[in-house]
Amino acid sequence: MAEVAKSGVAVPESVLKKQKRAEEWALAKTKEVEESKKKKVETRKLICKKARDYAQEYENQDKELIQLKREARLKGGFYVNPEAKLLFIVRIRGINAMHPTTKKILQLLRLRQIFNGVFLKVNKATMNMLHRVEPYVTYGYPNLKSVRELIYKRGYGKLNKQRIPLTDNALVDQALGKFGIICMEDLIHEILTVGPHFKEANNFLWPFQLKAPLGGLKKKRNHYVEGGDAGNREDFINELIRRMN
């Protein structure tokens, strides 16, 4: 039935239904926007708290390391750093005269182009693979500064099979929120400490596309210990990352 408006003109029932529906939608939209704002504020507070906690954790680790080194020196010995859990690998050579097995291993490591870099967990399988491709890559143990700079400056994520620049915490939350990784600092912490969800976090990160090192390489064909560039350079990988980032 049509209703009679104040002006005395009959308003069709379909128009009344449409108006009611539009009002309901507007109300639902307003409620959704308010909830979204509230959630964003809470998330921002949580991210700030996490960042402070991580900063404190890293500071405490540094202080503990200094203390242990001092104690060892007082006893007349020296402190040996614990075995590293994280590696950063950079490909430094092309595909000329490469064995098919070596090529396949580099593909498995996601190092398809020269000056591509990836993080890896240190284990027996990883080290065996690296020994096979050692003439084509250089690797070492990255520190907090290197991990942070790489992810913030050259970090790209894999979302819906697309390479997306990591410009917002929401992208990290969307991909890794189910693992408790909701922001960039969470991602950095998970990679650096090789946490329980390192595999998921590392697979989310696209291989880093680095520039040619500032000042160039010395001799690609020789091992690092022979004055070249290939192979394990341990903590000196951080200096190379500075030149390539």
Tab-separated table of C-alpha atoms in Angstrom:
chain	number	residue	atom	x	y	z
A	1	MET	CA	0.000	0.000	0.000
A	2	ALA	CA	1.156	3.497	-0.819
A	3	GLU	CA	1.356	6.034	2.014
A	4	VAL	CA	0.215	9.658	1.813
A	5	ALA	CA	2.983	12.220	2.310
A	6	LYS	CA	2.559	15.570	4.107
A	7	SER	CA	1.994	17.323	0.787
A	8	GLY	CA	-0.933	14.982	0.133
A	9	VAL	CA	0.886	13.075	-2.649
A	10	ALA	CA	0.840	9.267	-2.359
A	11	VAL	CA	4.363	7.764	-2.001
A	12	PRO	CA	4.708	4.331	-3.627
A	13	GLU	CA	5.601	1.455	-1.323
A	14	SER	CA	8.664	0.563	-3.441
A	15	VAL	CA	10.092	4.075	-2.851
A	16	LEU	CA	9.510	3.758	0.908
A	17	LYS	CA	11.264	0.377	0.941
A	18	LYS	CA	14.195	1.848	-1.022
A	19	GLN	CA	14.517	4.765	1.428
A	20	LYS	CA	14.431	2.389	4.434
A	21	ARG	CA	17.050	0.130	2.819
A	22	ALA	CA	19.302	3.126	2.043
A	23	GLU	CA	19.042	4.298	5.684
A	24	GLU	CA	19.958	0.811	6.959
A	25	TRP	CA	22.959	0.654	4.611
A	26	ALA	CA	24.134	4.119	5.655
A	27	LEU	CA	23.861	3.162	9.335
A	28	ALA	CA	25.773	-0.099	8.740
A	29	LYS	CA	28.464	1.796	6.805
A	30	THR	CA	28.861	4.385	9.585
A	31	LYS	CA	29.150	1.615	12.176
A	32	GLU	CA	31.736	-0.219	10.048
A	33	VAL	CA	33.842	2.957	9.611
A	34	GLU	CA	33.775	3.627	13.373
A	35	GLU	CA	34.812	0.038	14.172
A	36	SER	CA	37.588	0.212	11.568
A	37	LYS	CA	38.919	3.467	13.104
A	38	LYS	CA	38.816	1.972	16.588
A	39	LYS	CA	40.645	-1.164	15.411
A	40	LYS	CA	43.325	0.934	13.648
A	41	VAL	CA	43.976	2.948	16.831
A	42	GLU	CA	44.301	-0.250	18.905
A	43	THR	CA	46.584	-1.861	16.284
A	44	ARG	CA	48.785	1.251	16.179
A	45	LYS	CA	49.152	1.184	19.977
A	46	LEU	CA	50.033	-2.528	19.870
A	47	ILE	CA	52.620	-1.967	17.100
A	48	CYS	CA	54.256	0.880	19.090
A	49	LYS	CA	54.416	-1.340	22.196
A	50	LYS	CA	55.936	-4.220	20.213
A	51	ALA	CA	58.545	-1.909	18.647
A	52	ARG	CA	59.561	-0.640	22.116
A	53	ASP	CA	59.755	-4.211	23.476
A	54	TYR	CA	61.922	-5.355	20.562
A	55	ALA	CA	64.231	-2.325	20.928
A	56	GLN	CA	64.640	-3.158	24.627
A	57	GLU	CA	65.310	-6.830	23.809
A	58	TYR	CA	68.030	-5.937	21.259
A	59	GLU	CA	69.612	-3.478	23.724
A	60	ASN	CA	69.674	-6.105	26.492
A	61	GLN	CA	71.289	-8.626	24.125
A	62	ASP	CA	74.039	-6.115	23.219
A	63	LYS	CA	74.679	-5.339	26.901
A	64	GLU	CA	74.828	-9.047	27.757
A	65	LEU	CA	77.326	-9.667	24.940
A	66	ILE	CA	79.588	-6.830	26.162
A	67	GLN	CA	79.378	-8.178	29.720
A	68	LEU	CA	80.313	-11.718	28.641
A	69	LYS	CA	83.278	-10.431	26.622
A	70	ARG	CA	84.515	-8.393	29.613
A	71	GLU	CA	84.211	-11.370	31.957
A	72	ALA	CA	86.118	-13.606	29.530
A	73	ARG	CA	88.892	-10.984	29.188
A	74	LEU	CA	89.219	-10.679	32.987
A	75	LYS	CA	89.682	-14.453	33.232
A	76	GLY	CA	92.419	-14.304	30.609
A	77	GLY	CA	90.357	-15.978	27.873
A	78	PHE	CA	88.190	-14.725	25.055
A	79	TYR	CA	84.502	-14.960	24.305
A	80	VAL	CA	83.389	-17.096	21.355
A	81	ASN	CA	80.131	-15.957	19.761
A	82	PRO	CA	77.373	-18.612	19.600
A	83	GLU	CA	76.881	-20.270	16.220
A	84	ALA	CA	74.853	-18.058	13.882
A	85	LYS	CA	71.304	-19.129	12.992
A	86	LEU	CA	70.736	-16.781	10.039
A	87	LEU	CA	72.522	-16.439	6.695
A	88	PHE	CA	72.230	-13.826	3.959
A	89	ILE	CA	73.244	-15.089	0.513
A	90	VAL	CA	74.019	-12.891	-2.505
A	91	ARG	CA	74.540	-14.223	-6.023
A	92	ILE	CA	77.626	-12.635	-7.610
A	93	ARG	CA	78.058	-14.507	-10.922
A	94	GLY	CA	76.007	-15.159	-14.045
A	95	ILE	CA	75.233	-18.457	-15.824
A	96	ASN	CA	78.241	-18.869	-18.145
A	97	ALA	CA	79.572	-22.475	-18.151
A	98	MET	CA	77.364	-23.424	-15.197
A	99	HIS	CA	76.633	-27.058	-14.329
A	100	PRO	CA	72.883	-27.933	-14.500
A	101	THR	CA	72.888	-29.105	-10.853
A	102	THR	CA	74.384	-25.794	-9.733
A	103	LYS	CA	71.784	-23.930	-11.774
A	104	LYS	CA	68.984	-25.954	-10.178
A	105	ILE	CA	70.292	-25.300	-6.650
A	106	LEU	CA	70.429	-21.546	-7.339
A	107	GLN	CA	66.809	-21.729	-8.538
A	108	LEU	CA	65.815	-23.570	-5.349
A	109	LEU	CA	67.538	-20.835	-3.330
A	110	ARG	CA	65.515	-18.265	-5.356
A	111	LEU	CA	68.734	-16.693	-6.682
A	112	ARG	CA	67.738	-16.451	-10.338
A	113	GLN	CA	69.537	-13.183	-11.147
A	114	ILE	CA	72.935	-11.687	-10.396
A	115	PHE	CA	72.981	-9.555	-7.192
A	116	ASN	CA	69.808	-11.190	-5.862
A	117	GLY	CA	69.872	-11.800	-2.111
A	118	VAL	CA	67.888	-14.061	0.244
A	119	PHE	CA	67.819	-14.981	3.945
A	120	LEU	CA	68.324	-18.627	4.910
A	121	LYS	CA	68.244	-20.651	8.116
A	122	VAL	CA	71.544	-22.345	9.002
A	123	ASN	CA	71.160	-26.130	8.891
A	124	LYS	CA	72.931	-29.140	7.360
A	125	ALA	CA	70.844	-29.177	4.154
A	126	THR	CA	71.402	-25.437	3.568
A	127	MET	CA	75.167	-25.680	4.111
A	128	ASN	CA	75.438	-28.686	1.738
A	129	MET	CA	73.613	-26.730	-0.970
A	130	LEU	CA	75.812	-23.677	-0.410
A	131	HIS	CA	79.008	-25.765	-0.766
A	132	ARG	CA	77.789	-26.841	-4.230
A	133	VAL	CA	77.153	-23.253	-5.392
A	134	GLU	CA	79.933	-21.512	-3.425
A	135	PRO	CA	81.806	-20.155	-6.518
A	136	TYR	CA	78.646	-18.332	-7.615
A	137	VAL	CA	77.540	-16.786	-4.301
A	138	THR	CA	78.863	-14.992	-1.259
A	139	TYR	CA	77.222	-15.302	2.142
A	140	GLY	CA	77.588	-14.436	5.808
A	141	TYR	CA	75.833	-13.642	9.062
A	142	PRO	CA	73.785	-10.409	8.899
A	143	ASN	CA	73.266	-8.224	11.982
A	144	LEU	CA	70.164	-6.307	13.094
A	145	LYS	CA	71.140	-3.159	11.163
A	146	SER	CA	71.543	-5.101	7.898
A	147	VAL	CA	68.251	-7.022	8.273
A	148	ARG	CA	66.345	-3.845	9.139
A	149	GLU	CA	67.841	-1.787	6.286
A	150	LEU	CA	67.225	-4.519	3.701
A	151	ILE	CA	63.572	-5.021	4.670
A	152	TYR	CA	62.737	-1.324	5.025
A	153	LYS	CA	64.607	-0.166	1.898
A	154	ARG	CA	64.357	-3.100	-0.512
A	155	GLY	CA	61.580	-5.223	1.016
A	156	TYR	CA	58.885	-6.539	-1.309
A	157	GLY	CA	56.196	-8.992	-0.274
A	158	LYS	CA	54.374	-11.748	-2.135
A	159	LEU	CA	50.632	-11.045	-2.073
A	160	ASN	CA	48.293	-12.916	-4.449
A	161	LYS	CA	51.400	-14.011	-6.410
A	162	GLN	CA	52.304	-10.358	-6.986
A	163	ARG	CA	55.420	-8.410	-5.965
A	164	ILE	CA	54.156	-5.645	-3.677
A	165	PRO	CA	56.439	-3.015	-2.028
A	166	LEU	CA	56.217	-3.135	1.787
A	167	THR	CA	54.957	0.399	2.365
A	168	ASP	CA	52.360	-0.386	5.047
A	169	ASN	CA	52.024	-2.620	8.116
A	170	ALA	CA	48.583	-3.648	6.820
A	171	LEU	CA	50.260	-5.621	3.980
A	172	VAL	CA	52.293	-7.642	6.493
A	173	ASP	CA	49.207	-8.171	8.664
A	174	GLN	CA	47.167	-9.328	5.656
A	175	ALA	CA	49.745	-11.962	4.651
A	176	LEU	CA	51.175	-13.061	8.018
A	177	GLY	CA	48.583	-11.934	10.602
A	178	LYS	CA	47.541	-15.550	11.229
A	179	PHE	CA	51.095	-16.252	12.481
A	180	GLY	CA	51.083	-13.282	14.870
A	181	ILE	CA	53.256	-11.132	12.555
A	182	ILE	CA	51.316	-7.888	12.137
A	183	CYS	CA	53.944	-5.226	11.391
A	184	MET	CA	57.410	-4.626	9.898
A	185	GLU	CA	59.126	-4.859	13.303
A	186	ASP	CA	57.490	-8.279	13.845
A	187	LEU	CA	58.799	-9.386	10.450
A	188	ILE	CA	62.339	-8.131	11.204
A	189	HIS	CA	62.300	-9.848	14.616
A	190	GLU	CA	61.063	-13.151	13.137
A	191	ILE	CA	63.786	-13.129	10.448
A	192	LEU	CA	66.600	-12.005	12.770
A	193	THR	CA	65.851	-14.497	15.552
A	194	VAL	CA	64.863	-17.295	13.089
A	195	GLY	CA	61.574	-17.689	14.965
A	196	PRO	CA	59.007	-20.511	14.712
A	197	HIS	CA	57.395	-18.929	11.620
A	198	PHE	CA	60.663	-18.033	9.860
A	199	LYS	CA	59.751	-20.180	6.834
A	200	GLU	CA	56.421	-18.372	6.248
A	201	ALA	CA	57.984	-14.924	6.852
A	202	ASN	CA	60.917	-15.644	4.525
A	203	ASN	CA	58.662	-17.043	1.777
A	204	PHE	CA	56.529	-13.900	2.033
A	205	LEU	CA	59.618	-11.768	1.319
A	206	TRP	CA	60.510	-11.515	-2.372
A	207	PRO	CA	64.250	-12.069	-3.111
A	208	PHE	CA	66.068	-8.757	-2.600
A	209	GLN	CA	67.210	-7.094	-5.831
A	210	LEU	CA	70.412	-5.333	-4.809
A	211	LYS	CA	72.532	-2.905	-6.819
A	212	ALA	CA	76.119	-3.596	-7.916
A	213	PRO	CA	78.408	-2.972	-4.912
A	214	LEU	CA	79.803	0.527	-4.540
A	215	GLY	CA	83.512	0.313	-5.390
A	216	GLY	CA	83.003	-2.984	-7.231
A	217	LEU	CA	84.039	-6.539	-6.418
A	218	LYS	CA	87.688	-7.663	-6.110
A	219	LYS	CA	87.781	-11.004	-7.910
A	220	LYS	CA	84.585	-13.020	-8.325
A	221	ARG	CA	86.355	-16.251	-9.295
A	222	ASN	CA	88.423	-16.482	-6.096
A	223	HIS	CA	87.254	-17.389	-2.603
A	224	TYR	CA	86.989	-14.616	-0.022
A	225	VAL	CA	89.859	-16.082	2.027
A	226	GLU	CA	92.073	-15.945	-1.109
A	227	GLY	CA	91.380	-12.241	-1.564
A	228	GLY	CA	88.390	-12.791	-3.843
A	229	ASP	CA	84.644	-12.464	-3.253
A	230	ALA	CA	82.964	-15.886	-3.376
A	231	GLY	CA	82.117	-18.080	-0.393
A	232	ASN	CA	81.627	-17.466	3.309
A	233	ARG	CA	82.663	-14.027	4.585
A	234	GLU	CA	80.943	-14.416	7.994
A	235	ASP	CA	80.369	-11.002	9.671
A	236	PHE	CA	81.954	-9.097	6.763
A	237	ILE	CA	78.743	-9.662	4.757
A	238	ASN	CA	77.379	-6.587	6.602
A	239	GLU	CA	79.960	-4.344	4.916
A	240	LEU	CA	78.973	-5.751	1.498
A	241	ILE	CA	75.258	-5.211	2.247
A	242	ARG	CA	75.996	-1.517	3.038
A	243	ARG	CA	77.657	-1.142	-0.373
A	244	MET	CA	74.868	-2.944	-2.250
A	245	ASN	CA	71.787	-1.534	-0.488
